[in-house]
Amino acid sequence: MSPTHTEVTVAPADLDPCGHEDHPDCGIRDVLDRIGDKWSVLVIVELASEPRRFRELQRAIDGISQRMLTLTVRRLERDGLVLRTVYPTVPPKVDYRLTATGASLTHLVKTLADWSVTHRPVIAEARHQYDQAHPDLDIRSA
Amino acid sequence: MSPTHTEVTVAPADLDPCGHEDHPDCGIRDVLDRIGDKWSVLVIVELASEPRRFRELQRAIDGISQRMLTLTVRRLERDGLVLRTVYPTVPPKVDYRLTATGASLTHLVKTLADWSVTHRPVIAEARHQYDQAHPDLDIRSA
DNA sequence: CAGTATCCATGCCGATACTG
DNA sequence: CAGTATCGGCATGGATACTG
């Protein structure tokens, strides 16, 4: 880590992984880079109803490690989607809640979930068909 | 969608990475596992307007490798989001188009893009603030 | 043109151990 | 409780070469 460097991080082109703005693509990748990872949405969903403490989140989100929860909430905090509040008590208490921006994401997430529920059977069937038709081919491990 | 199959496909735990259905989480992770990767949405966006051939896709999607385009369209095909058509000509011609299910995703993608465009400035600012306040901390490389 | 096949780098993520 | 630090596996994805 060696935190002793005064150099100002310029952070150029931080939000623009792809080169051209005229394409409608870029915005999408941007959101997905934010919530497309393994845990972010689950944290957001969990915080949608009410603020949660660190351990509460960890217990609520099945399978997440301490490390990943920390990383996930830190990133969400950095992006201004989650507000982190530290109460200087002993033992320490920290809670997390959605900011206004973060809360606006819950609608989006709901839309995603709805789509999934609606189309899940069709997709499952499509997969089944495909795997029947291509028994030798294995996409998953390719 | 022509539900002409009597056999109830059990689909053994293929679509259910997390263990419990009562949580609202699972559906979301499901979509994200499908479109959350690096290229899928870009392919979908590109196919939204009209069918495309393989090379057309590759040229349209800046930076995608041959390998990744193949993998991406294959997965989308397997999930029944994209239809692949081979014309037995020489040289070979293959085109890809969205299925009805795939097309239904474009609305979703549009929603994502809109959210991104709307909130991008706020998020950029939040990041900036955060990085100012925590100059030593580096989340990106953690 | 439309792919396969192979090799390899990165980095996401999990497991574990330790701290204020 | 709420983290940090370290190590290591494994999947994702890029580069390159080859094929029908």
Coordinates of C-alpha atoms (C1' of nucleotides) in Angstrom, one line a residue:
Chain A
M1 CA 0.0 0.0 0.0
S2 CA 2.7 2.5 1.0
P3 CA 0.5 5.5 1.4
T4 CA 3.1 8.2 1.3
H5 CA 2.9 9.7 -2.1
T6 CA 1.8 13.3 -2.6
E7 CA 1.3 13.0 -6.3
V8 CA -2.1 14.1 -7.3
T9 CA -3.9 11.3 -9.0
V10 CA -5.2 12.9 -12.2
A11 CA -7.6 10.0 -12.9
P12 CA -8.0 10.8 -16.6
A13 CA -10.6 9.0 -18.7
D14 CA -11.9 7.3 -15.7
L15 CA -15.4 6.9 -16.8
D16 CA -14.9 6.2 -20.5
P17 CA -13.6 2.8 -21.3
C18 CA -14.8 3.0 -24.9
G19 CA -13.6 5.6 -27.2
H20 CA -16.6 7.2 -28.9
E21 CA -19.6 8.9 -27.5
D22 CA -21.9 8.9 -30.5
H23 CA -22.6 5.3 -30.1
P24 CA -25.4 4.5 -27.6
D25 CA -23.2 1.7 -26.2
C26 CA -21.0 3.5 -23.7
G27 CA -23.6 4.4 -21.2
I28 CA -24.7 0.9 -20.8
R29 CA -21.2 -0.5 -20.2
D30 CA -20.9 2.2 -17.6
V31 CA -23.8 1.0 -15.5
L32 CA -22.8 -2.6 -15.9
D33 CA -19.3 -1.9 -14.8
R34 CA -21.0 -0.5 -11.7
I35 CA -23.6 -3.1 -10.9
G36 CA -22.6 -6.0 -13.1
D37 CA -20.3 -7.5 -10.6
K38 CA -21.1 -10.4 -8.4
W39 CA -22.4 -8.6 -5.3
S40 CA -23.3 -5.0 -5.9
V41 CA -27.0 -5.4 -6.8
L42 CA -27.5 -7.7 -3.9
V43 CA -26.2 -5.1 -1.5
I44 CA -28.4 -2.5 -3.2
V45 CA -31.5 -4.7 -2.9
E46 CA -30.7 -5.4 0.7
L47 CA -30.4 -1.7 1.4
A48 CA -33.5 -0.8 -0.5
S49 CA -35.8 -1.4 2.4
E50 CA -33.7 0.1 5.2
P51 CA -30.2 0.9 6.5
R52 CA -28.1 -2.1 7.5
R53 CA -25.0 -2.6 9.5
F54 CA -22.0 -4.4 8.1
R55 CA -22.7 -7.8 9.7
E56 CA -26.4 -7.5 8.9
L57 CA -25.5 -7.2 5.3
Q58 CA -23.1 -10.1 5.5
R59 CA -25.7 -12.3 7.1
A60 CA -28.4 -11.2 4.7
I61 CA -26.3 -11.8 1.6
D62 CA -25.7 -15.5 1.5
G63 CA -22.2 -16.5 0.6
I64 CA -20.5 -13.1 0.5
S65 CA -17.1 -12.9 2.2
Q66 CA -16.0 -10.2 4.6
R67 CA -13.5 -9.0 2.0
M68 CA -16.0 -8.8 -0.8
L69 CA -18.6 -7.1 1.2
T70 CA -16.0 -4.5 2.2
L71 CA -14.9 -4.0 -1.3
T72 CA -18.4 -3.8 -2.6
V73 CA -19.7 -1.2 -0.2
R74 CA -16.6 0.8 -0.6
R75 CA -17.0 1.0 -4.3
L76 CA -20.7 1.9 -3.9
E77 CA -19.7 4.5 -1.4
R78 CA -17.2 5.9 -3.8
D79 CA -19.7 6.2 -6.6
G80 CA -22.1 8.0 -4.2
L81 CA -24.7 5.2 -4.3
V82 CA -24.3 4.3 -0.7
L83 CA -23.8 6.4 2.4
R84 CA -21.5 5.0 5.1
T85 CA -22.0 6.2 8.6
V86 CA -19.7 5.5 11.5
Y87 CA -20.8 5.7 15.1
P88 CA -17.9 6.3 17.3
T89 CA -19.0 3.8 19.9
V90 CA -17.4 0.7 21.3
P91 CA -17.7 -1.8 19.9
P92 CA -17.9 0.2 16.6
K93 CA -21.1 0.5 14.7
V94 CA -21.3 1.3 11.0
D95 CA -24.4 1.5 8.9
Y96 CA -25.0 1.7 5.3
R97 CA -27.9 3.2 3.4
L98 CA -28.7 4.2 -0.1
T99 CA -28.2 7.7 -1.2
A100 CA -30.8 9.3 -3.5
T101 CA -28.8 8.2 -6.5
G102 CA -28.5 4.7 -5.1
A103 CA -32.2 4.6 -4.4
S104 CA -33.0 5.5 -8.0
L105 CA -31.2 2.3 -8.9
T106 CA -33.7 0.2 -7.1
H107 CA -36.3 0.8 -9.8
L108 CA -33.8 -0.3 -12.4
V109 CA -33.0 -3.4 -10.4
K110 CA -36.7 -4.1 -10.1
T111 CA -37.1 -3.9 -13.8
L112 CA -34.2 -6.4 -14.3
A113 CA -35.7 -8.8 -11.8
D114 CA -39.1 -8.6 -13.5
W115 CA -37.6 -9.3 -16.9
S116 CA -35.7 -12.3 -15.4
V117 CA -38.8 -13.8 -13.8
T118 CA -40.8 -13.3 -17.0
H119 CA -38.3 -14.9 -19.3
R120 CA -36.6 -17.4 -17.2
P121 CA -38.7 -20.4 -18.4
V122 CA -38.2 -19.5 -22.0
I123 CA -34.5 -19.2 -21.6
A124 CA -34.3 -22.4 -19.7
E125 CA -36.1 -24.2 -22.5
A126 CA -33.9 -22.6 -25.1
R127 CA -30.8 -23.8 -23.3
H128 CA -32.2 -27.2 -23.0
Q129 CA -32.9 -27.3 -26.7
Y130 CA -29.5 -26.0 -27.6
D131 CA -27.7 -28.5 -25.4
Q132 CA -29.8 -31.3 -26.9
A133 CA -28.9 -30.2 -30.4
H134 CA -25.2 -29.7 -29.5
P135 CA -24.3 -32.5 -27.0
D136 CA -20.6 -32.4 -27.9
L137 CA -20.2 -28.7 -27.6
D138 CA -19.5 -27.1 -24.3
I139 CA -19.9 -23.4 -24.2
R140 CA -19.5 -23.1 -20.5
S141 CA -16.0 -24.3 -20.3
A142 CA -14.9 -22.8 -23.6
Chain B
M1 CA -44.0 -19.1 -27.6
S2 CA -45.1 -22.5 -29.0
P3 CA -45.2 -24.5 -25.8
T4 CA -45.3 -27.8 -27.5
H5 CA -43.4 -29.9 -25.1
T6 CA -45.0 -32.2 -22.6
E7 CA -41.9 -33.0 -20.7
V8 CA -41.4 -30.7 -17.8
T9 CA -37.8 -29.7 -18.0
V10 CA -36.5 -29.9 -14.6
A11 CA -33.4 -27.9 -15.5
P12 CA -31.2 -29.2 -12.6
A13 CA -30.0 -26.2 -10.7
D14 CA -28.8 -24.7 -13.9
L15 CA -30.4 -21.3 -13.4
D16 CA -30.1 -21.1 -9.7
P17 CA -26.7 -20.1 -8.4
C18 CA -28.2 -19.0 -5.1
G19 CA -30.0 -21.3 -2.9
H20 CA -33.3 -19.7 -1.9
E21 CA -36.2 -18.5 -4.0
D22 CA -38.0 -16.4 -1.5
H23 CA -35.4 -13.7 -1.7
P24 CA -35.9 -11.2 -4.5
D25 CA -32.2 -11.4 -5.3
C26 CA -32.0 -14.4 -7.5
G27 CA -33.7 -13.1 -10.5
I28 CA -31.4 -10.2 -10.7
R29 CA -28.2 -12.1 -10.6
D30 CA -29.7 -14.3 -13.3
V31 CA -30.0 -11.4 -15.8
L32 CA -26.7 -10.0 -14.8
D33 CA -25.0 -13.3 -15.4
R34 CA -26.5 -13.2 -18.9
I35 CA -25.8 -9.6 -19.9
G36 CA -23.3 -8.4 -17.2
D37 CA -20.3 -9.6 -19.1
K38 CA -18.1 -7.4 -21.2
W39 CA -19.7 -7.8 -24.6
S40 CA -23.2 -9.2 -24.5
V41 CA -25.1 -5.9 -24.3
L42 CA -23.0 -4.4 -27.0
V43 CA -23.9 -7.2 -29.3
I44 CA -27.6 -6.9 -28.4
V45 CA -27.5 -3.2 -29.0
E46 CA -25.9 -3.7 -32.4
L47 CA -28.5 -6.3 -33.3
A48 CA -31.3 -4.2 -32.1
S49 CA -31.7 -2.3 -35.3
E50 CA -31.1 -5.0 -37.8
P51 CA -29.5 -8.4 -38.5
R52 CA -25.8 -8.4 -38.8
R53 CA -23.1 -10.7 -40.2
F54 CA -20.2 -11.8 -38.1
R55 CA -17.7 -9.4 -39.4
E56 CA -20.1 -6.6 -39.4
L57 CA -20.6 -7.1 -35.7
Q58 CA -16.9 -7.3 -35.1
R59 CA -16.3 -4.1 -37.0
A60 CA -19.2 -2.4 -35.2
I61 CA -18.1 -3.4 -31.7
D62 CA -14.9 -1.6 -31.2
G63 CA -12.2 -3.7 -29.5
I64 CA -13.9 -7.1 -29.5
S65 CA -11.7 -10.0 -30.5
Q66 CA -12.8 -12.8 -32.9
R67 CA -12.8 -15.2 -30.0
M68 CA -14.9 -13.2 -27.7
L69 CA -17.4 -12.3 -30.4
T70 CA -17.8 -16.0 -31.1
L71 CA -18.2 -16.9 -27.5
T72 CA -20.7 -14.1 -26.9
V73 CA -23.0 -14.8 -29.8
R74 CA -22.8 -18.5 -29.0
R75 CA -24.0 -17.9 -25.5
L76 CA -26.7 -15.6 -26.6
E77 CA -27.8 -18.1 -29.1
R78 CA -27.9 -20.8 -26.5
D79 CA -30.1 -18.7 -24.3
G80 CA -32.4 -18.1 -27.2
L81 CA -31.8 -14.4 -27.3
V82 CA -30.1 -14.5 -30.7
L83 CA -30.9 -16.4 -33.8
R84 CA -28.0 -17.6 -35.9
T85 CA -28.6 -18.3 -39.6
V86 CA -26.0 -20.0 -41.8
Y87 CA -26.3 -19.6 -45.6
P88 CA -24.5 -22.4 -47.3
T89 CA -22.7 -20.3 -49.8
V90 CA -19.1 -19.9 -50.6
P91 CA -17.6 -17.9 -49.0
P92 CA -19.8 -18.7 -46.0
K93 CA -22.4 -16.2 -44.8
V94 CA -23.8 -16.2 -41.3
D95 CA -26.1 -13.6 -39.8
Y96 CA -27.4 -12.9 -36.4
R97 CA -30.6 -11.4 -35.3
L98 CA -32.5 -11.0 -32.1
T99 CA -35.2 -13.4 -31.2
A100 CA -38.4 -12.1 -29.6
T101 CA -36.9 -12.7 -26.2
G102 CA -33.7 -11.0 -27.2
A103 CA -35.6 -8.0 -28.6
S104 CA -37.5 -7.7 -25.3
L105 CA -34.1 -7.0 -23.7
T106 CA -33.5 -3.9 -25.8
H107 CA -36.1 -2.0 -23.7
L108 CA -34.2 -3.1 -20.6
V109 CA -30.9 -2.0 -22.1
K110 CA -32.4 1.3 -23.1
T111 CA -33.5 1.9 -19.5
L112 CA -30.0 1.1 -18.3
A113 CA -28.5 3.5 -20.8
D114 CA -30.9 6.2 -19.7
W115 CA -30.1 5.8 -16.1
S116 CA -26.4 6.0 -16.9
V117 CA -26.7 9.1 -18.9
T118 CA -28.8 10.8 -16.2
H119 CA -26.6 9.9 -13.3
R120 CA -23.2 9.9 -14.9
P121 CA -22.3 13.5 -13.8
V122 CA -23.4 12.9 -10.2
I123 CA -21.4 9.7 -10.0
A124 CA -18.3 11.3 -11.5
E125 CA -18.5 14.1 -9.0
A126 CA -19.0 11.6 -6.1
R127 CA -15.9 9.7 -7.2
H128 CA -13.9 12.9 -7.4
Q129 CA -15.0 13.9 -3.9
Y130 CA -14.2 10.5 -2.5
D131 CA -10.8 10.3 -4.1
Q132 CA -10.0 13.8 -2.8
A133 CA -11.0 12.7 0.7
H134 CA -9.1 9.5 0.5
P135 CA -6.0 10.2 -1.4
D136 CA -4.0 7.3 0.0
L137 CA -6.7 4.7 -0.4
D138 CA -6.9 2.9 -3.7
I139 CA -10.1 0.9 -4.3
R140 CA -9.4 0.2 -7.9
S141 CA -6.4 -2.0 -7.3
A142 CA -7.6 -3.4 -4.0
Chain C
dC1 C1' -15.8 -15.0 -44.5
dA2 C1' -16.5 -17.3 -40.3
dG3 C1' -14.9 -19.4 -37.5
dT4 C1' -11.2 -23.0 -34.1
dA5 C1' -7.4 -23.9 -31.3
dT6 C1' -3.8 -22.6 -28.1
dC7 C1' -1.4 -20.0 -25.0
dC8 C1' -1.1 -16.6 -21.6
dA9 C1' -2.0 -12.2 -18.6
dT10 C1' -5.0 -10.1 -15.6
dG11 C1' -8.0 -9.7 -12.0
dC12 C1' -12.1 -11.2 -9.6
dC13 C1' -13.1 -13.5 -5.8
dG14 C1' -12.7 -16.9 -1.8
dA15 C1' -10.2 -18.5 2.4
dT16 C1' -7.7 -17.5 6.1
dA17 C1' -5.4 -14.9 9.6
dC18 C1' -4.9 -10.7 12.2
dT19 C1' -6.4 -5.8 14.4
dG20 C1' -8.6 -1.5 16.7
Chain D
dC1 C1' -18.2 -5.4 15.5
dA2 C1' -16.0 -3.8 11.5
dG3 C1' -12.8 -4.1 9.3
dT4 C1' -7.3 -4.9 7.0
dA5 C1' -3.6 -8.0 5.0
dT6 C1' -2.0 -11.8 2.3
dC7 C1' -2.1 -15.6 -0.6
dG8 C1' -3.7 -18.3 -4.1
dG9 C1' -7.3 -20.6 -7.5
dC10 C1' -9.8 -20.0 -11.3
dA11 C1' -12.5 -17.8 -14.8
dT12 C1' -12.5 -14.0 -18.1
dG13 C1' -10.7 -12.3 -21.8
dG14 C1' -6.8 -10.8 -25.2
dA15 C1' -3.2 -12.2 -28.9
dT16 C1' -2.0 -15.1 -32.3
dA17 C1' -2.0 -18.8 -35.6
dC18 C1' -4.5 -22.0 -38.3
dT19 C1' -8.8 -24.0 -41.1
dG20 C1' -13.1 -25.1 -44.2

